Short mmCIF file of C-alpha atoms in Angstrom, two decimals:
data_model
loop_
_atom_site.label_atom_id
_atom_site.label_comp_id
_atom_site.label_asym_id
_atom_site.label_seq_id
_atom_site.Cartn_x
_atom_site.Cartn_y
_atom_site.Cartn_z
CA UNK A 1 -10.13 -3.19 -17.49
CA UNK A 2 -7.91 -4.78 -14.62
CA UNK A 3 -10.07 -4.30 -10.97
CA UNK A 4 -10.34 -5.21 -7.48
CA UNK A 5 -13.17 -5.13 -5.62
CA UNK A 6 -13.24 -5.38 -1.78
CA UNK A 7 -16.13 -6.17 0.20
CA UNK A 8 -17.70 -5.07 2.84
CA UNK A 9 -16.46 -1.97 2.58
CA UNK A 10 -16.76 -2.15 6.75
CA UNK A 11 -17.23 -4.99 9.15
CA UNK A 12 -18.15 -5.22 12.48
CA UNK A 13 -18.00 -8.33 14.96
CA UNK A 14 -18.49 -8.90 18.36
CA UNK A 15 -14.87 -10.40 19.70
CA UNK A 16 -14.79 -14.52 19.17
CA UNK A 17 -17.12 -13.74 16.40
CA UNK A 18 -15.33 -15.59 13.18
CA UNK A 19 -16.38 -14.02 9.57
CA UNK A 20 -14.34 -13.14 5.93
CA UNK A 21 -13.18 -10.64 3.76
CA UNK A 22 -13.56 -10.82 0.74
CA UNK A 23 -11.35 -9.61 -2.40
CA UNK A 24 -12.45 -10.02 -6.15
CA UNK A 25 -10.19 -9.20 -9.17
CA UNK A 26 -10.74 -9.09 -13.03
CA UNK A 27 -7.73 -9.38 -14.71
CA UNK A 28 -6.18 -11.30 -17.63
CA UNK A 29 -3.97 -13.13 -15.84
CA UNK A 30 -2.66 -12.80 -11.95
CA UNK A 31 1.13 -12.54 -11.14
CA UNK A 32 -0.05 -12.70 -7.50
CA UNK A 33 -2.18 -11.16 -4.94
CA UNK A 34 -0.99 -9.07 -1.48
CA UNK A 35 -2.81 -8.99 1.52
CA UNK A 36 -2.11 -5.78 3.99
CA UNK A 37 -3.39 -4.54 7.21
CA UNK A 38 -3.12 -1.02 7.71
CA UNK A 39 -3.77 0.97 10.98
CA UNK A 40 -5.07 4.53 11.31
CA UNK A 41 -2.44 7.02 10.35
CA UNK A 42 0.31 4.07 9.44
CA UNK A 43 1.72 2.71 6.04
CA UNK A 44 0.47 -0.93 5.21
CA UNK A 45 2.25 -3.84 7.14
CA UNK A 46 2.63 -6.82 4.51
CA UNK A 47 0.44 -9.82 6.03
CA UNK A 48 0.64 -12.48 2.76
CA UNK A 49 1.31 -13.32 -0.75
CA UNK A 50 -0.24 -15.69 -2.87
CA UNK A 51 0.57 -16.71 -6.23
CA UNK A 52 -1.61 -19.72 -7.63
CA UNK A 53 -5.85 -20.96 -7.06
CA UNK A 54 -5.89 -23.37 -4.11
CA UNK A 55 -3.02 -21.73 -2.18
CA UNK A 56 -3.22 -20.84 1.41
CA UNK A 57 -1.36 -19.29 3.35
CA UNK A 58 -2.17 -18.78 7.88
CA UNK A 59 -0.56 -16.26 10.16
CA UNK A 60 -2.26 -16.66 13.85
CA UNK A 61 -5.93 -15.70 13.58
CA UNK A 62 -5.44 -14.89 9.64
CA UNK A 63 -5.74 -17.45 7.03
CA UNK A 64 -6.33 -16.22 2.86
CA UNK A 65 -7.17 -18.19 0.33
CA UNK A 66 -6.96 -17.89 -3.57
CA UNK A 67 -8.89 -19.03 -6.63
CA UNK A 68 -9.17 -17.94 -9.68
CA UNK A 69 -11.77 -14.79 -9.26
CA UNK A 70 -11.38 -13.68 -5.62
CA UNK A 71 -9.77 -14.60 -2.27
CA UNK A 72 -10.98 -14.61 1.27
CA UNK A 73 -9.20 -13.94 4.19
CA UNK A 74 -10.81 -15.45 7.17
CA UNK A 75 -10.58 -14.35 10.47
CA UNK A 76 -11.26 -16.90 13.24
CA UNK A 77 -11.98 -15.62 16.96
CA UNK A 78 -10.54 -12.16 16.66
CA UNK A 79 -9.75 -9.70 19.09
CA UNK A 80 -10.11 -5.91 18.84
CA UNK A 81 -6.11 -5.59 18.00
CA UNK A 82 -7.33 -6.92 14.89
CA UNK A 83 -9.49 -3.89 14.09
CA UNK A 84 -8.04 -2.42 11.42
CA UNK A 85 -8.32 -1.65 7.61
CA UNK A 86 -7.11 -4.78 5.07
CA UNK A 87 -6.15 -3.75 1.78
CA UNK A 88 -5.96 -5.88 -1.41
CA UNK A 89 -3.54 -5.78 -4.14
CA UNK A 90 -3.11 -8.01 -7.40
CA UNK A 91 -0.06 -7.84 -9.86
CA UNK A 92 -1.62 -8.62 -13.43
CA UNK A 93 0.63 -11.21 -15.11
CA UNK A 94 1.03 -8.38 -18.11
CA UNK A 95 2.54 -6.44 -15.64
CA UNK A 96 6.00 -6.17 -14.40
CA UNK A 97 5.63 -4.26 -11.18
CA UNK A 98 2.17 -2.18 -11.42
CA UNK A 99 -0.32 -3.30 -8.46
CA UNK A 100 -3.88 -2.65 -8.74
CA UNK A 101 -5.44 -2.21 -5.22
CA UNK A 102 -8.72 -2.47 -3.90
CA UNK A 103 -10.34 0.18 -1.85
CA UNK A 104 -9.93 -1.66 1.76
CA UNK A 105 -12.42 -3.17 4.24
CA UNK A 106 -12.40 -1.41 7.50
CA UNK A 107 -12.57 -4.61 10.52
CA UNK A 108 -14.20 -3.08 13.62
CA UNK A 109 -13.94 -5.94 16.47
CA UNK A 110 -15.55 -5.35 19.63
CA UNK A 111 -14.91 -6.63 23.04
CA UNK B 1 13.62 -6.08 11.73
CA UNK B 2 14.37 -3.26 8.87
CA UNK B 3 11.52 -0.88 7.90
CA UNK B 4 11.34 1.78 5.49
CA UNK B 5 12.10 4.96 7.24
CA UNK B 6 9.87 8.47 6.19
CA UNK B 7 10.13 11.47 7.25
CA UNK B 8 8.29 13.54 8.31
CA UNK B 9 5.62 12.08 9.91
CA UNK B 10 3.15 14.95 9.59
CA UNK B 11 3.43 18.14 7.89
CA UNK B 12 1.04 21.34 7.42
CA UNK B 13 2.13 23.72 5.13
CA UNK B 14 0.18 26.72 3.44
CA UNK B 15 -0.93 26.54 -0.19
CA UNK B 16 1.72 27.91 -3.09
CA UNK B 17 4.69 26.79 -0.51
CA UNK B 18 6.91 24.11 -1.06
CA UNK B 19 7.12 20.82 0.92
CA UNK B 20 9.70 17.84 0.66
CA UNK B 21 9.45 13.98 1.88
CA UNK B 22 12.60 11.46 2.51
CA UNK B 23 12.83 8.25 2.42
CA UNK B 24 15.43 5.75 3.07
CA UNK B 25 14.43 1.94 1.80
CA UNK B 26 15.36 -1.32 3.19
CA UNK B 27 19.13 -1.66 3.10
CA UNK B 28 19.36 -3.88 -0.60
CA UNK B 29 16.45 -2.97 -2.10
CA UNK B 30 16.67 -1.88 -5.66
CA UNK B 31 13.12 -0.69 -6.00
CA UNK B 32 11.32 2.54 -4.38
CA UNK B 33 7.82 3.60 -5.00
CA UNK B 34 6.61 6.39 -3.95
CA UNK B 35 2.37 6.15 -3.19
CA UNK B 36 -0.66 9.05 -2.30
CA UNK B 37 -3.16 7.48 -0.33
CA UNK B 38 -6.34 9.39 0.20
CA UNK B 39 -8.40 8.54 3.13
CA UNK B 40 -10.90 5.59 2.44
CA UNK B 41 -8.93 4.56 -0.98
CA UNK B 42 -6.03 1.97 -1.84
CA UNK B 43 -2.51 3.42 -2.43
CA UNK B 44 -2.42 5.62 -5.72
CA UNK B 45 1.56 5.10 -7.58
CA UNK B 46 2.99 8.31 -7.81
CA UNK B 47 6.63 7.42 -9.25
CA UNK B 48 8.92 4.06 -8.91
CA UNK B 49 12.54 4.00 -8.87
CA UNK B 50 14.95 1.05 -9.97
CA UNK B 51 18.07 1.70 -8.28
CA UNK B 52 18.11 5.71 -9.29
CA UNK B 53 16.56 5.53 -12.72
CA UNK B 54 12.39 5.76 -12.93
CA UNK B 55 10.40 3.23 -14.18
CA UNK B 56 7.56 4.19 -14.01
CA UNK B 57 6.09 8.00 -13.44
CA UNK B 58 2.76 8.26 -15.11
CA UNK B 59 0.60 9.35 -12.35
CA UNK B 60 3.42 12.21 -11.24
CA UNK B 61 1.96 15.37 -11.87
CA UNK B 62 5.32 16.60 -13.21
CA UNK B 63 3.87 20.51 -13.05
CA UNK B 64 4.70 20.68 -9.51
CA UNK B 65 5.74 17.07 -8.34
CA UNK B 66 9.43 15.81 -8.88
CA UNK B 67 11.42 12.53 -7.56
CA UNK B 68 14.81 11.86 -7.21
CA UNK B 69 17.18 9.04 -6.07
CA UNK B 70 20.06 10.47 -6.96
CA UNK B 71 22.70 7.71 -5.18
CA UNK B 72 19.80 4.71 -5.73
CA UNK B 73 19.59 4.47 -2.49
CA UNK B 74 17.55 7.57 -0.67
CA UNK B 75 14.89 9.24 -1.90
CA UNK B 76 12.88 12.90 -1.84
CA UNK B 77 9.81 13.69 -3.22
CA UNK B 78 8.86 17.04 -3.87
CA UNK B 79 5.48 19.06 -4.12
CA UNK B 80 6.01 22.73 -5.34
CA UNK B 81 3.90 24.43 -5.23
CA UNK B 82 1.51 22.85 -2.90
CA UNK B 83 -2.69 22.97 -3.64
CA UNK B 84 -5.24 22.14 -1.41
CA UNK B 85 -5.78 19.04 -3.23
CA UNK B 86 -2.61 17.60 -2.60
CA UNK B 87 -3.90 16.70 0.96
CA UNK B 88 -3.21 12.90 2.01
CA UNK B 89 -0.81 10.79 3.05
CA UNK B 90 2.43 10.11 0.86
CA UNK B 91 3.87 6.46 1.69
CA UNK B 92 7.32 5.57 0.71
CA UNK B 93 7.47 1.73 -0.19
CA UNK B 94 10.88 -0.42 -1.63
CA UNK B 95 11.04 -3.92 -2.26
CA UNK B 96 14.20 -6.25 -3.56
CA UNK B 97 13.05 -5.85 -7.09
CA UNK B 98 10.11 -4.53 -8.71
CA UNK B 99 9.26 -7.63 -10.89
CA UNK B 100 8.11 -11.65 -10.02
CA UNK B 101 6.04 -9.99 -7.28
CA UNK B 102 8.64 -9.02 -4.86
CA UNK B 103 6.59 -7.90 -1.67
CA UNK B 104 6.66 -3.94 -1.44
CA UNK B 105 7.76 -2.70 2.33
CA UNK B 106 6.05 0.75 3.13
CA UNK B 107 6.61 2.77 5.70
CA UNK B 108 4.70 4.44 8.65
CA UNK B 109 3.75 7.62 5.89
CA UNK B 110 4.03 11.35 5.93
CA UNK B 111 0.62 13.06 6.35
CA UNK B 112 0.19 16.22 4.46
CA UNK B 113 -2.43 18.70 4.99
CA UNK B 114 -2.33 22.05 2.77
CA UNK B 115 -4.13 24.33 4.44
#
């Protein structure tokens, strides 16, 4: 059965304090995989896509990586705007346009 | 920058009534998904829309939910009549296409509670 696993479940740093998330998938084969961040009460806000193992992709303080089982997205001196939840999604390469999401880890960065 | 535009934002309604969401996509985008998101979980796919046929409505429970698109461009989704269970946030989401892995757009959500 296609999955994705997210851990922690919750995270919390002191601010400057770098660390990961990490997001695990089983699936046949992967289409690609979403990164979101999503604020309390708010729909997701797209952060990156990646398609292939070995791809990275950066966005200030953000930077996810893919391989074949799981991708981390490393955060690197954040600051409490980055408190938030980050969600996981992979598209299965049997799939068209199904996404199978992951159940979020909840970033709690304090100054 | 365009956004996905929901409305509205919050809405408390009494069990057995009916409630209705909008949502108007990204100006060009073929493809609108409507999403339940319960607190703590990943987005759940209710029903998704290719222009204004569905593609995909599996997970609608057609007994009291129904989707339309009518023009393939707006959408409403309805919830008649409403349970207690039914409690969460509904996200409206389009992207250019719904295949290759076109990145999905949601918008800020419509919170439900059913009291």
């Amino acid at each position: 059965e296609d999955q994705v696993t997210q851990s922690p479940e919750a995270l919390r740093l002191q601010e400057g304090e770098s660390s990961s998330l990490n997001c695990s998938y089983t699936v046949s084969g992967l289409r690609g995989l979403f990164w979101y961040r999503q604020d309390p009460g708010k729909g997701p806000e797209f952060l990156f896509t990646l398609y292939s193992a070995g791809e990275e992709k950066e966005k200030e303080r953000l930077k996810a990586t893919l391989t074949k089982k799981e991708s981390f997205l490393h955060i690197t001196a954040p600051k409490p705007e980055d408190s938030a939840t980050y969600l996981c999604a992979v598209l299965p390469l049997e799939s068209n346009y199904q996404l199978i999401w992951g159940a979020g880890t909840k970033l709690i960065i304090k100054p | 920058e365009a956004e996905v535009a929901q409305s509205p934002r919050y809405k408390i309604t009494e069990k057995s009534q009916a409630v209705a969401f909008w949502c108007d996509p990204i100006s060009g985008h073929a493809t609108l998904y409507w999403y339940r998101q319960i607190l703590g979980q990943g987005p759940e796919l209710l029903v998704q829309f290719q222009d204004e046929s569905v593609v995909d409505d599996s997970q609608l429970p057609k007994d009291r939910f129904s989707a339309e698109r009518l023009k393939g461009v707006d959408s409403t989704l309805k919830i008649q009549p409403a349970e207690l269970g039914d409690s969460a946030m509904y996200l409206c989401a389009s992207s250019k296409s719904g295949y290759s892995g076109n990145t999905i757009y949601f918008g800020e959500g419509s919170w439900l509670t059913v009291v």
